[in-house]
């Protein structure tokens, strides 16, 4: 075909990017890529390699080492050796290292972009213009946090050695998302790239060495899923940061249970793309192209569920189909294509299988009549319309260039459809009425919401999901906290559990007997008898019975969770209103301070002075959270675009709380108050051994205008109730303070709906210490951050 013909037809001709330097780099490593450990490439201990394959041709690009336990051991030891000296460097020194990495990425930008394109199959236009610039941006941005660490994170210390496992859809960008904050804040890293796409991680390791990064600070161990599993289970790793499927994320949560490892999970999604009838239709159509056909739809936050208001649905789908016919699928290094290759044949087969399932379940299939390259793993842009909400393709993450569409009538119905998923990663809202868009955004159960836009990312703006899309954030200040731990918690000692005392049985006499009173449960704003009609005796340290409480069971937890779920209006109450109620609680507790102090002294055996000090601390803590209720707010990010991103602190929902035995009322208030201050509803299990002060406290709750269902109290065996709360799918998060066994149990059982956990691993907290038990140290766990992107437009 001649150049003149292209001018006549105004069609695109091929515009291939040169790959000479990339091929030369691969040639230098034709003997095989080793692991990068301790600042140098080393051969795998097992001597095994696997092929890195170009998905657009099926040709072999190189041989990559298969990591085993010995390799992970060596990498962990190198990272541990380097972590102390790296953390002790002044923040300015680490900032200069990250700045050097950013500059090195920019100097090698074209090489990185080409290697990424041929290894992953995505278009060079995306790696060149999106991925690599964002990589540099992350290292620049986090160099700033390193510089400011001493002032901005003065109460935090590094986590230590971090194991990071990244996916194949954005190999280099995911490396930057994880490595940059970890290194900036004094941690060292053992990175496990995806089996399909290891090359840019190895290239980056070379570049980092040339940029002067100290040996052992960054280590790369390649391999398949077994290598990742070995890293997850390694005893020398303090934290695991994982991006990948929800299924693997659940396995990691279960495998790390009881290990004490910190965990960040950025998992799958089935994100809604909501188009209202007043939207700019052509603009929204272009938004769909970016939402689902960017990177061949292999994006965790891809807008794969199109929800269109009925009034414009026919017009919208007609224009979308016409636009699909103009998309070009081609070789990754062609600068004029829209879509490249699927990452591997196995992923291509999964996509084909799910599309066939969708058609079999009644969906209408549309694929434009466009040419696909011969050979390689290619799939056309695909639309499945008239999809039922219960269809497999509406529920399961396809992770390919497949869009499913449904319609809705009203905004409320649109929100219901959008939230009808077990995921909660992202959403896009399209409307020319900004008031409507801003009304819908907070109602969506997603960690990121784009208004009249999609797939906007920046290092300064946190990214992460709700529900089975994982927990933790990457990017922004909230992402920096994921690689730190509170200084006040770093020196905690193991809790010593004292032996249970035997009840001292007194022989009855002829004096007037005391009237028996068994404290009830507190559910839905009312005192309630336990379902099983059993009670347990509460003994003083000397074995004297000081009272009885109800023995809560599974049904009692069910009732308490239902009451908490029905009190969702608490999350919409004004922060001022929540603050006032916390002050009322303090006021009413103060009026009965002597009574509560006496109860604590009788139960626990502490002195009168110590019991009085605990009550004063309780009153002070309620005042503190009354103060924080309208002051622990979000922020406005100003990413490099014409617009803003609002980081909103939202309540998590229904949170279970397991309280420890020490300081029984103060620990209860210290854990419950930050949660309700932020708009959550609570199902609390008081100290198993000393619950009576908390069962007395529900009389304070009843007289302090606390709405029914906001605080629910179920007494009983901590282990049994921990198990029930963890297994309950309507419990969104769980805080477990007490024995290590209970913490391990909660972590192991939380995989059901990946509820967020805060556990103390059996370590003792000083509840009287404000640094360890009050303020942001707990408030950060009482909220989930939603980032709402609002471009200004033209």
PDB file of N, CA, C and O in Angstrom, residues 680-733:
ATOM      1  N   UNK A 680     -19.835   5.025  62.420  1.00  0.00           N
ATOM      2  CA  UNK A 680     -20.048   3.581  62.368  1.00  0.00           C
ATOM      3  C   UNK A 680     -21.056   3.151  63.423  1.00  0.00           C
ATOM      4  O   UNK A 680     -21.331   3.874  64.381  1.00  0.00           O
ATOM      5  N   UNK A 681     -21.594   1.950  63.242  1.00  0.00           N
ATOM      6  CA  UNK A 681     -22.429   1.315  64.268  1.00  0.00           C
ATOM      7  C   UNK A 681     -21.648   0.120  64.808  1.00  0.00           C
ATOM      8  O   UNK A 681     -20.899  -0.514  64.060  1.00  0.00           O
ATOM      9  N   UNK A 682     -21.839  -0.194  66.062  1.00  0.00           N
ATOM     10  CA  UNK A 682     -20.947  -1.120  66.751  1.00  0.00           C
ATOM     11  C   UNK A 682     -21.726  -2.255  67.393  1.00  0.00           C
ATOM     12  O   UNK A 682     -22.799  -2.047  67.977  1.00  0.00           O
ATOM     13  N   UNK A 683     -21.166  -3.454  67.277  1.00  0.00           N
ATOM     14  CA  UNK A 683     -21.582  -4.597  68.091  1.00  0.00           C
ATOM     15  C   UNK A 683     -20.376  -4.937  68.953  1.00  0.00           C
ATOM     16  O   UNK A 683     -19.364  -5.428  68.453  1.00  0.00           O
ATOM     17  N   UNK A 684     -20.460  -4.635  70.241  1.00  0.00           N
ATOM     18  CA  UNK A 684     -19.304  -4.758  71.136  1.00  0.00           C
ATOM     19  C   UNK A 684     -19.477  -5.933  72.089  1.00  0.00           C
ATOM     20  O   UNK A 684     -20.560  -6.163  72.639  1.00  0.00           O
ATOM     21  N   UNK A 685     -18.390  -6.656  72.266  1.00  0.00           N
ATOM     22  CA  UNK A 685     -18.312  -7.724  73.253  1.00  0.00           C
ATOM     23  C   UNK A 685     -17.399  -7.230  74.372  1.00  0.00           C
ATOM     24  O   UNK A 685     -16.198  -7.064  74.163  1.00  0.00           O
ATOM     25  N   UNK A 686     -17.921  -6.934  75.559  1.00  0.00           N
ATOM     26  CA  UNK A 686     -17.094  -6.407  76.645  1.00  0.00           C
ATOM     27  C   UNK A 686     -16.095  -7.446  77.139  1.00  0.00           C
ATOM     28  O   UNK A 686     -16.135  -8.619  76.744  1.00  0.00           O
ATOM     29  N   UNK A 687     -15.227  -7.012  78.008  1.00  0.00           N
ATOM     30  CA  UNK A 687     -14.296  -7.919  78.676  1.00  0.00           C
ATOM     31  C   UNK A 687     -15.034  -9.169  79.155  1.00  0.00           C
ATOM     32  O   UNK A 687     -16.074  -9.080  79.815  1.00  0.00           O
ATOM     33  N   UNK A 688     -14.511 -10.332  78.800  1.00  0.00           N
ATOM     34  CA  UNK A 688     -15.150 -11.574  79.219  1.00  0.00           C
ATOM     35  C   UNK A 688     -15.125 -11.724  80.736  1.00  0.00           C
ATOM     36  O   UNK A 688     -16.078 -12.197  81.339  1.00  0.00           O
ATOM     37  N   UNK A 689     -14.041 -11.279  81.355  1.00  0.00           N
ATOM     38  CA  UNK A 689     -13.870 -11.483  82.788  1.00  0.00           C
ATOM     39  C   UNK A 689     -14.492 -10.359  83.606  1.00  0.00           C
ATOM     40  O   UNK A 689     -14.980 -10.589  84.716  1.00  0.00           O
ATOM     41  N   UNK A 690     -14.498  -9.135  83.074  1.00  0.00           N
ATOM     42  CA  UNK A 690     -14.952  -7.972  83.857  1.00  0.00           C
ATOM     43  C   UNK A 690     -15.962  -7.133  83.052  1.00  0.00           C
ATOM     44  O   UNK A 690     -15.710  -5.968  82.749  1.00  0.00           O
ATOM     45  N   UNK A 691     -17.124  -7.685  82.707  1.00  0.00           N
ATOM     46  CA  UNK A 691     -18.048  -6.954  81.829  1.00  0.00           C
ATOM     47  C   UNK A 691     -19.024  -6.016  82.525  1.00  0.00           C
ATOM     48  O   UNK A 691     -19.719  -5.245  81.854  1.00  0.00           O
ATOM     49  N   UNK A 692     -19.105  -6.053  83.862  1.00  0.00           N
ATOM     50  CA  UNK A 692     -20.233  -5.397  84.528  1.00  0.00           C
ATOM     51  C   UNK A 692     -20.229  -3.878  84.380  1.00  0.00           C
ATOM     52  O   UNK A 692     -21.300  -3.257  84.331  1.00  0.00           O
ATOM     53  N   UNK A 693     -19.061  -3.266  84.298  1.00  0.00           N
ATOM     54  CA  UNK A 693     -19.042  -1.807  84.112  1.00  0.00           C
ATOM     55  C   UNK A 693     -19.648  -1.434  82.768  1.00  0.00           C
ATOM     56  O   UNK A 693     -20.302  -0.391  82.631  1.00  0.00           O
ATOM     57  N   UNK A 694     -19.448  -2.284  81.755  1.00  0.00           N
ATOM     58  CA  UNK A 694     -20.010  -2.013  80.428  1.00  0.00           C
ATOM     59  C   UNK A 694     -21.507  -2.284  80.421  1.00  0.00           C
ATOM     60  O   UNK A 694     -22.280  -1.538  79.807  1.00  0.00           O
ATOM     61  N   UNK A 695     -21.964  -3.334  81.098  1.00  0.00           N
ATOM     62  CA  UNK A 695     -23.409  -3.558  81.151  1.00  0.00           C
ATOM     63  C   UNK A 695     -24.100  -2.473  81.975  1.00  0.00           C
ATOM     64  O   UNK A 695     -25.266  -2.159  81.717  1.00  0.00           O
ATOM     65  N   UNK A 696     -23.398  -1.878  82.937  1.00  0.00           N
ATOM     66  CA  UNK A 696     -23.940  -0.694  83.612  1.00  0.00           C
ATOM     67  C   UNK A 696     -23.967   0.499  82.651  1.00  0.00           C
ATOM     68  O   UNK A 696     -24.865   1.352  82.715  1.00  0.00           O
ATOM     69  N   UNK A 697     -22.983   0.550  81.763  1.00  0.00           N
ATOM     70  CA  UNK A 697     -22.839   1.710  80.874  1.00  0.00           C
ATOM     71  C   UNK A 697     -24.011   1.819  79.904  1.00  0.00           C
ATOM     72  O   UNK A 697     -24.311   2.909  79.418  1.00  0.00           O
ATOM     73  N   UNK A 698     -24.718   0.709  79.624  1.00  0.00           N
ATOM     74  CA  UNK A 698     -25.820   0.894  78.693  1.00  0.00           C
ATOM     75  C   UNK A 698     -26.933   1.737  79.284  1.00  0.00           C
ATOM     76  O   UNK A 698     -27.758   2.296  78.559  1.00  0.00           O
ATOM     77  N   UNK A 699     -26.958   1.874  80.613  1.00  0.00           N
ATOM     78  CA  UNK A 699     -27.899   2.839  81.199  1.00  0.00           C
ATOM     79  C   UNK A 699     -27.492   4.267  80.842  1.00  0.00           C
ATOM     80  O   UNK A 699     -28.348   5.140  80.673  1.00  0.00           O
ATOM     81  N   UNK A 700     -26.176   4.496  80.728  1.00  0.00           N
ATOM     82  CA  UNK A 700     -25.684   5.808  80.263  1.00  0.00           C
ATOM     83  C   UNK A 700     -26.095   6.023  78.810  1.00  0.00           C
ATOM     84  O   UNK A 700     -26.531   7.108  78.415  1.00  0.00           O
ATOM     85  N   UNK A 701     -25.959   4.972  78.001  1.00  0.00           N
ATOM     86  CA  UNK A 701     -26.329   5.072  76.586  1.00  0.00           C
ATOM     87  C   UNK A 701     -27.803   5.421  76.449  1.00  0.00           C
ATOM     88  O   UNK A 701     -28.191   6.281  75.644  1.00  0.00           O
ATOM     89  N   UNK A 702     -28.656   4.782  77.263  1.00  0.00           N
ATOM     90  CA  UNK A 702     -30.098   5.004  77.163  1.00  0.00           C
ATOM     91  C   UNK A 702     -30.492   6.438  77.479  1.00  0.00           C
ATOM     92  O   UNK A 702     -31.522   6.924  77.004  1.00  0.00           O
ATOM     93  N   UNK A 703     -29.697   7.138  78.283  1.00  0.00           N
ATOM     94  CA  UNK A 703     -30.068   8.496  78.699  1.00  0.00           C
ATOM     95  C   UNK A 703     -29.258   9.563  77.975  1.00  0.00           C
ATOM     96  O   UNK A 703     -29.276  10.723  78.385  1.00  0.00           O
ATOM     97  N   UNK A 704     -28.557   9.179  76.887  1.00  0.00           N
ATOM     98  CA  UNK A 704     -27.663  10.144  76.224  1.00  0.00           C
ATOM     99  C   UNK A 704     -28.012  10.368  74.763  1.00  0.00           C
ATOM    100  O   UNK A 704     -27.173  10.830  73.981  1.00  0.00           O
ATOM    101  N   UNK A 705     -29.256  10.053  74.367  1.00  0.00           N
ATOM    102  CA  UNK A 705     -29.741  10.315  73.001  1.00  0.00           C
ATOM    103  C   UNK A 705     -29.021   9.511  71.927  1.00  0.00           C
ATOM    104  O   UNK A 705     -29.020   9.888  70.755  1.00  0.00           O
ATOM    105  N   UNK A 706     -28.383   8.411  72.308  1.00  0.00           N
ATOM    106  CA  UNK A 706     -27.753   7.565  71.302  1.00  0.00           C
ATOM    107  C   UNK A 706     -28.853   6.830  70.543  1.00  0.00           C
ATOM    108  O   UNK A 706     -29.657   6.116  71.162  1.00  0.00           O
ATOM    109  N   UNK A 707     -28.943   6.967  69.213  1.00  0.00           N
ATOM    110  CA  UNK A 707     -30.014   6.294  68.479  1.00  0.00           C
ATOM    111  C   UNK A 707     -29.938   4.778  68.629  1.00  0.00           C
ATOM    112  O   UNK A 707     -28.854   4.191  68.756  1.00  0.00           O
ATOM    113  N   UNK A 708     -31.094   4.146  68.621  1.00  0.00           N
ATOM    114  CA  UNK A 708     -31.169   2.691  68.759  1.00  0.00           C
ATOM    115  C   UNK A 708     -30.345   2.016  67.678  1.00  0.00           C
ATOM    116  O   UNK A 708     -30.426   2.374  66.503  1.00  0.00           O
ATOM    117  N   UNK A 709     -29.563   1.031  68.085  1.00  0.00           N
ATOM    118  CA  UNK A 709     -28.779   0.254  67.137  1.00  0.00           C
ATOM    119  C   UNK A 709     -27.374   0.760  66.897  1.00  0.00           C
ATOM    120  O   UNK A 709     -26.563   0.051  66.283  1.00  0.00           O
ATOM    121  N   UNK A 710     -27.042   1.970  67.359  1.00  0.00           N
ATOM    122  CA  UNK A 710     -25.701   2.505  67.134  1.00  0.00           C
ATOM    123  C   UNK A 710     -24.680   1.759  67.981  1.00  0.00           C
ATOM    124  O   UNK A 710     -23.596   1.406  67.506  1.00  0.00           O
ATOM    125  N   UNK A 711     -25.000   1.523  69.249  1.00  0.00           N
ATOM    126  CA  UNK A 711     -24.139   0.725  70.128  1.00  0.00           C
ATOM    127  C   UNK A 711     -24.942  -0.468  70.619  1.00  0.00           C
ATOM    128  O   UNK A 711     -26.004  -0.319  71.218  1.00  0.00           O
ATOM    129  N   UNK A 712     -24.431  -1.657  70.352  1.00  0.00           N
ATOM    130  CA  UNK A 712     -25.052  -2.891  70.802  1.00  0.00           C
ATOM    131  C   UNK A 712     -24.023  -3.663  71.620  1.00  0.00           C
ATOM    132  O   UNK A 712     -22.840  -3.700  71.258  1.00  0.00           O
ATOM    133  N   UNK A 713     -24.460  -4.262  72.713  1.00  0.00           N
ATOM    134  CA  UNK A 713     -23.545  -4.936  73.635  1.00  0.00           C
ATOM    135  C   UNK A 713     -24.014  -6.366  73.854  1.00  0.00           C
ATOM    136  O   UNK A 713     -25.157  -6.600  74.259  1.00  0.00           O
ATOM    137  N   UNK A 714     -23.120  -7.308  73.559  1.00  0.00           N
ATOM    138  CA  UNK A 714     -23.415  -8.725  73.744  1.00  0.00           C
ATOM    139  C   UNK A 714     -22.316  -9.315  74.617  1.00  0.00           C
ATOM    140  O   UNK A 714     -21.142  -9.317  74.231  1.00  0.00           O
ATOM    141  N   UNK A 715     -22.670  -9.785  75.790  1.00  0.00           N
ATOM    142  CA  UNK A 715     -21.694 -10.380  76.712  1.00  0.00           C
ATOM    143  C   UNK A 715     -21.575 -11.885  76.442  1.00  0.00           C
ATOM    144  O   UNK A 715     -22.455 -12.498  75.850  1.00  0.00           O
ATOM    145  N   UNK A 716     -20.445 -12.438  76.880  1.00  0.00           N
ATOM    146  CA  UNK A 716     -20.266 -13.869  76.735  1.00  0.00           C
ATOM    147  C   UNK A 716     -18.821 -14.243  76.486  1.00  0.00           C
ATOM    148  O   UNK A 716     -17.899 -13.449  76.749  1.00  0.00           O
ATOM    149  N   UNK A 717     -18.616 -15.433  75.959  1.00  0.00           N
ATOM    150  CA  UNK A 717     -17.275 -15.967  75.719  1.00  0.00           C
ATOM    151  C   UNK A 717     -16.648 -15.267  74.519  1.00  0.00           C
ATOM    152  O   UNK A 717     -17.189 -15.325  73.409  1.00  0.00           O
ATOM    153  N   UNK A 718     -15.510 -14.642  74.725  1.00  0.00           N
ATOM    154  CA  UNK A 718     -14.885 -13.843  73.676  1.00  0.00           C
ATOM    155  C   UNK A 718     -14.579 -14.670  72.434  1.00  0.00           C
ATOM    156  O   UNK A 718     -14.804 -14.226  71.302  1.00  0.00           O
ATOM    157  N   UNK A 719     -14.065 -15.870  72.619  1.00  0.00           N
ATOM    158  CA  UNK A 719     -13.692 -16.676  71.460  1.00  0.00           C
ATOM    159  C   UNK A 719     -14.913 -17.030  70.613  1.00  0.00           C
ATOM    160  O   UNK A 719     -14.902 -16.888  69.387  1.00  0.00           O
ATOM    161  N   UNK A 720     -15.978 -17.487  71.263  1.00  0.00           N
ATOM    162  CA  UNK A 720     -17.172 -17.880  70.516  1.00  0.00           C
ATOM    163  C   UNK A 720     -17.773 -16.693  69.771  1.00  0.00           C
ATOM    164  O   UNK A 720     -18.183 -16.814  68.605  1.00  0.00           O
ATOM    165  N   UNK A 721     -17.831 -15.555  70.432  1.00  0.00           N
ATOM    166  CA  UNK A 721     -18.451 -14.384  69.813  1.00  0.00           C
ATOM    167  C   UNK A 721     -17.538 -13.780  68.743  1.00  0.00           C
ATOM    168  O   UNK A 721     -18.026 -13.207  67.768  1.00  0.00           O
ATOM    169  N   UNK A 722     -16.226 -13.899  68.928  1.00  0.00           N
ATOM    170  CA  UNK A 722     -15.301 -13.482  67.868  1.00  0.00           C
ATOM    171  C   UNK A 722     -15.549 -14.290  66.607  1.00  0.00           C
ATOM    172  O   UNK A 722     -15.616 -13.750  65.496  1.00  0.00           O
ATOM    173  N   UNK A 723     -15.685 -15.582  66.757  1.00  0.00           N
ATOM    174  CA  UNK A 723     -15.931 -16.464  65.609  1.00  0.00           C
ATOM    175  C   UNK A 723     -17.221 -16.073  64.901  1.00  0.00           C
ATOM    176  O   UNK A 723     -17.267 -15.953  63.664  1.00  0.00           O
ATOM    177  N   UNK A 724     -18.275 -15.847  65.663  1.00  0.00           N
ATOM    178  CA  UNK A 724     -19.565 -15.514  65.060  1.00  0.00           C
ATOM    179  C   UNK A 724     -19.519 -14.173  64.344  1.00  0.00           C
ATOM    180  O   UNK A 724     -20.027 -14.034  63.224  1.00  0.00           O
ATOM    181  N   UNK A 725     -18.915 -13.178  64.972  1.00  0.00           N
ATOM    182  CA  UNK A 725     -18.815 -11.869  64.333  1.00  0.00           C
ATOM    183  C   UNK A 725     -17.965 -11.927  63.066  1.00  0.00           C
ATOM    184  O   UNK A 725     -18.288 -11.291  62.055  1.00  0.00           O
ATOM    185  N   UNK A 726     -16.885 -12.681  63.107  1.00  0.00           N
ATOM    186  CA  UNK A 726     -16.007 -12.746  61.940  1.00  0.00           C
ATOM    187  C   UNK A 726     -16.699 -13.423  60.770  1.00  0.00           C
ATOM    188  O   UNK A 726     -16.534 -13.020  59.614  1.00  0.00           O
ATOM    189  N   UNK A 727     -17.483 -14.438  61.046  1.00  0.00           N
ATOM    190  CA  UNK A 727     -18.145 -15.180  59.980  1.00  0.00           C
ATOM    191  C   UNK A 727     -19.386 -14.464  59.447  1.00  0.00           C
ATOM    192  O   UNK A 727     -19.906 -14.836  58.389  1.00  0.00           O
ATOM    193  N   UNK A 728     -19.849 -13.438  60.136  1.00  0.00           N
ATOM    194  CA  UNK A 728     -21.081 -12.752  59.727  1.00  0.00           C
ATOM    195  C   UNK A 728     -20.783 -11.812  58.553  1.00  0.00           C
ATOM    196  O   UNK A 728     -19.989 -10.884  58.673  1.00  0.00           O
ATOM    197  N   UNK A 729     -21.432 -12.036  57.419  1.00  0.00           N
ATOM    198  CA  UNK A 729     -21.138 -11.252  56.218  1.00  0.00           C
ATOM    199  C   UNK A 729     -21.655  -9.824  56.285  1.00  0.00           C
ATOM    200  O   UNK A 729     -21.263  -8.992  55.467  1.00  0.00           O
ATOM    201  N   UNK A 730     -22.546  -9.518  57.228  1.00  0.00           N
ATOM    202  CA  UNK A 730     -23.034  -8.149  57.370  1.00  0.00           C
ATOM    203  C   UNK A 730     -22.196  -7.332  58.348  1.00  0.00           C
ATOM    204  O   UNK A 730     -22.526  -6.182  58.635  1.00  0.00           O
ATOM    205  N   UNK A 731     -21.137  -7.914  58.864  1.00  0.00           N
ATOM    206  CA  UNK A 731     -20.165  -7.170  59.675  1.00  0.00           C
ATOM    207  C   UNK A 731     -19.045  -6.730  58.734  1.00  0.00           C
ATOM    208  O   UNK A 731     -18.409  -7.547  58.077  1.00  0.00           O
ATOM    209  N   UNK A 732     -18.822  -5.416  58.645  1.00  0.00           N
ATOM    210  CA  UNK A 732     -17.879  -4.879  57.663  1.00  0.00           C
ATOM    211  C   UNK A 732     -16.445  -4.850  58.156  1.00  0.00           C
ATOM    212  O   UNK A 732     -15.509  -4.841  57.350  1.00  0.00           O
ATOM    213  N   UNK A 733     -16.257  -4.789  59.454  1.00  0.00           N
ATOM    214  CA  UNK A 733     -14.907  -4.743  60.022  1.00  0.00           C
ATOM    215  C   UNK A 733     -14.962  -5.304  61.428  1.00  0.00           C
ATOM    216  O   UNK A 733     -16.034  -5.393  62.041  1.00  0.00           O
TER     217      UNK A 733
END
